[in-house]
Amino acid sequence: MLCTKCVKREASITVGGRKLCELCANNEVTRRAYRVLLDSGAIDLKHVTVLSSPQFSGAERVLSRLFARMGRRHSRELEVVELAAKGGSVDTLIHSFLTAKGDLVLLPFTSDFLTAYLIYSISKGRGPIYVKLYSPYFHLRGTLFVSPMIRTSILELKGMGRVEIRTGEEEFDELHRWVLDQLAENPELLFTAPSSAKLFEGAETCQTCGATLVGGICPMCAL
């Protein structure tokens, strides 16, 4: 089957429900990421930090490739910072990302991960929930956090590089695998999480990590 966009090369990756060749798929993913960065107002920031962790294997390489493609017209410095592996819950993992420092921090969260996290948090009735994750960009403590892959699943990143997400929280990882299975036939599933997250708009949030507060204080930042 030929790519539905260029109608020249063999289609190998499904992006947004369309069968695309690797080149057109990469261009589409880059276009999405560039739009997020442009809308965030961070296009002129010179120093960019990419966060890396063992739980998001390969994500830093994809972000670096996206950065290289997006940054051709802009002179910027890229730094990859690896976070220490932390056991425990998925909340602990997210907290470690959102308490990182820098002028502009690129987060590795993909749409499939965010969909799974919202389902998991709501179904468990647990807190805090990191509602800010469902915005393409947000400010915390003077740092601008941007999620270039917020509208892209790891299934759509195949042309950019292999990304594997294993948080170590077995129940969450099982749910994440289920979400990925569903995406093969239901790509529209990715668009449900941001809309559902709007249910939490107006909730009080922690000024350090952005979590919705339970009892007036974020338990992890209080430690």
PDB file of C-alpha atoms in Angstrom, residues 69-145:
ATOM      1  CA  ARG A  69      14.458  18.852  13.111  1.00  0.00           C
ATOM      2  CA  MET A  70      12.548  21.680  14.799  1.00  0.00           C
ATOM      3  CA  GLY A  71      15.635  23.728  15.619  1.00  0.00           C
ATOM      4  CA  ARG A  72      17.114  24.165  12.179  1.00  0.00           C
ATOM      5  CA  ARG A  73      16.032  27.792  12.000  1.00  0.00           C
ATOM      6  CA  HIS A  74      16.829  28.560  15.635  1.00  0.00           C
ATOM      7  CA  SER A  75      20.150  28.621  17.508  1.00  0.00           C
ATOM      8  CA  ARG A  76      19.586  26.689  20.733  1.00  0.00           C
ATOM      9  CA  GLU A  77      21.543  24.529  23.149  1.00  0.00           C
ATOM     10  CA  LEU A  78      20.263  21.063  24.018  1.00  0.00           C
ATOM     11  CA  GLU A  79      21.088  19.271  27.284  1.00  0.00           C
ATOM     12  CA  VAL A  80      19.928  15.749  28.116  1.00  0.00           C
ATOM     13  CA  VAL A  81      19.468  15.185  31.858  1.00  0.00           C
ATOM     14  CA  GLU A  82      18.888  11.646  33.127  1.00  0.00           C
ATOM     15  CA  LEU A  83      16.713  11.308  36.191  1.00  0.00           C
ATOM     16  CA  ALA A  84      17.572   8.687  38.767  1.00  0.00           C
ATOM     17  CA  ALA A  85      15.475   5.527  38.563  1.00  0.00           C
ATOM     18  CA  LYS A  86      12.805   5.579  41.243  1.00  0.00           C
ATOM     19  CA  GLY A  87      10.748   2.617  42.315  1.00  0.00           C
ATOM     20  CA  GLY A  88       7.240   2.798  43.640  1.00  0.00           C
ATOM     21  CA  SER A  89       4.261   4.381  41.987  1.00  0.00           C
ATOM     22  CA  VAL A  90       3.689   6.059  38.648  1.00  0.00           C
ATOM     23  CA  ASP A  91       2.870   9.197  40.657  1.00  0.00           C
ATOM     24  CA  THR A  92       6.399   9.174  42.094  1.00  0.00           C
ATOM     25  CA  LEU A  93       7.819   8.910  38.593  1.00  0.00           C
ATOM     26  CA  ILE A  94       5.779  11.840  37.280  1.00  0.00           C
ATOM     27  CA  HIS A  95       6.665  13.890  40.347  1.00  0.00           C
ATOM     28  CA  SER A  96      10.378  13.451  39.590  1.00  0.00           C
ATOM     29  CA  PHE A  97       9.835  14.865  36.083  1.00  0.00           C
ATOM     30  CA  LEU A  98       7.766  17.830  37.224  1.00  0.00           C
ATOM     31  CA  THR A  99      10.237  18.911  39.901  1.00  0.00           C
ATOM     32  CA  ALA A 100      13.132  19.139  37.415  1.00  0.00           C
ATOM     33  CA  LYS A 101      14.696  22.557  36.823  1.00  0.00           C
ATOM     34  CA  GLY A 102      15.574  24.523  33.712  1.00  0.00           C
ATOM     35  CA  ASP A 103      14.424  27.370  31.493  1.00  0.00           C
ATOM     36  CA  LEU A 104      12.631  25.075  29.042  1.00  0.00           C
ATOM     37  CA  VAL A 105      12.107  21.403  29.873  1.00  0.00           C
ATOM     38  CA  LEU A 106      10.872  18.907  27.258  1.00  0.00           C
ATOM     39  CA  LEU A 107       8.829  16.081  28.780  1.00  0.00           C
ATOM     40  CA  PRO A 108       8.765  12.558  27.255  1.00  0.00           C
ATOM     41  CA  PHE A 109       5.084  11.886  27.913  1.00  0.00           C
ATOM     42  CA  THR A 110       3.209  10.447  24.922  1.00  0.00           C
ATOM     43  CA  SER A 111      -0.532  10.490  24.357  1.00  0.00           C
ATOM     44  CA  ASP A 112      -0.922   6.780  25.105  1.00  0.00           C
ATOM     45  CA  PHE A 113       0.875   7.148  28.453  1.00  0.00           C
ATOM     46  CA  LEU A 114      -1.270  10.149  29.424  1.00  0.00           C
ATOM     47  CA  THR A 115      -4.466   8.342  28.432  1.00  0.00           C
ATOM     48  CA  ALA A 116      -3.505   5.337  30.549  1.00  0.00           C
ATOM     49  CA  TYR A 117      -2.528   7.546  33.497  1.00  0.00           C
ATOM     50  CA  LEU A 118      -5.841   9.415  33.529  1.00  0.00           C
ATOM     51  CA  ILE A 119      -7.858   6.180  33.348  1.00  0.00           C
ATOM     52  CA  TYR A 120      -5.720   4.678  36.099  1.00  0.00           C
ATOM     53  CA  SER A 121      -5.960   7.652  38.431  1.00  0.00           C
ATOM     54  CA  ILE A 122      -9.714   8.067  38.062  1.00  0.00           C
ATOM     55  CA  SER A 123     -10.503   4.359  38.316  1.00  0.00           C
ATOM     56  CA  LYS A 124      -8.408   4.072  41.466  1.00  0.00           C
ATOM     57  CA  GLY A 125      -9.907   7.197  43.011  1.00  0.00           C
ATOM     58  CA  ARG A 126      -6.402   8.173  44.009  1.00  0.00           C
ATOM     59  CA  GLY A 127      -4.682  11.496  44.329  1.00  0.00           C
ATOM     60  CA  PRO A 128      -2.890  13.601  43.508  1.00  0.00           C
ATOM     61  CA  ILE A 129      -3.703  13.694  39.791  1.00  0.00           C
ATOM     62  CA  TYR A 130      -1.308  15.696  37.630  1.00  0.00           C
ATOM     63  CA  VAL A 131      -3.881  17.564  35.572  1.00  0.00           C
ATOM     64  CA  LYS A 132      -1.259  19.954  34.188  1.00  0.00           C
ATOM     65  CA  LEU A 133       0.145  17.071  32.135  1.00  0.00           C
ATOM     66  CA  TYR A 134      -2.846  17.356  29.822  1.00  0.00           C
ATOM     67  CA  SER A 135      -1.827  20.820  28.687  1.00  0.00           C
ATOM     68  CA  PRO A 136       0.795  20.923  25.896  1.00  0.00           C
ATOM     69  CA  TYR A 137       2.770  23.428  27.982  1.00  0.00           C
ATOM     70  CA  PHE A 138       2.637  25.014  31.425  1.00  0.00           C
ATOM     71  CA  HIS A 139       4.782  26.971  33.898  1.00  0.00           C
ATOM     72  CA  LEU A 140       5.936  25.749  37.309  1.00  0.00           C
ATOM     73  CA  ARG A 141       8.398  27.599  39.559  1.00  0.00           C
ATOM     74  CA  GLY A 142       9.618  29.727  36.638  1.00  0.00           C
ATOM     75  CA  THR A 143      10.274  26.699  34.402  1.00  0.00           C
ATOM     76  CA  LEU A 144       8.387  26.207  31.153  1.00  0.00           C
ATOM     77  CA  PHE A 145       7.446  22.550  30.651  1.00  0.00           C
TER      78      PHE A 145
END
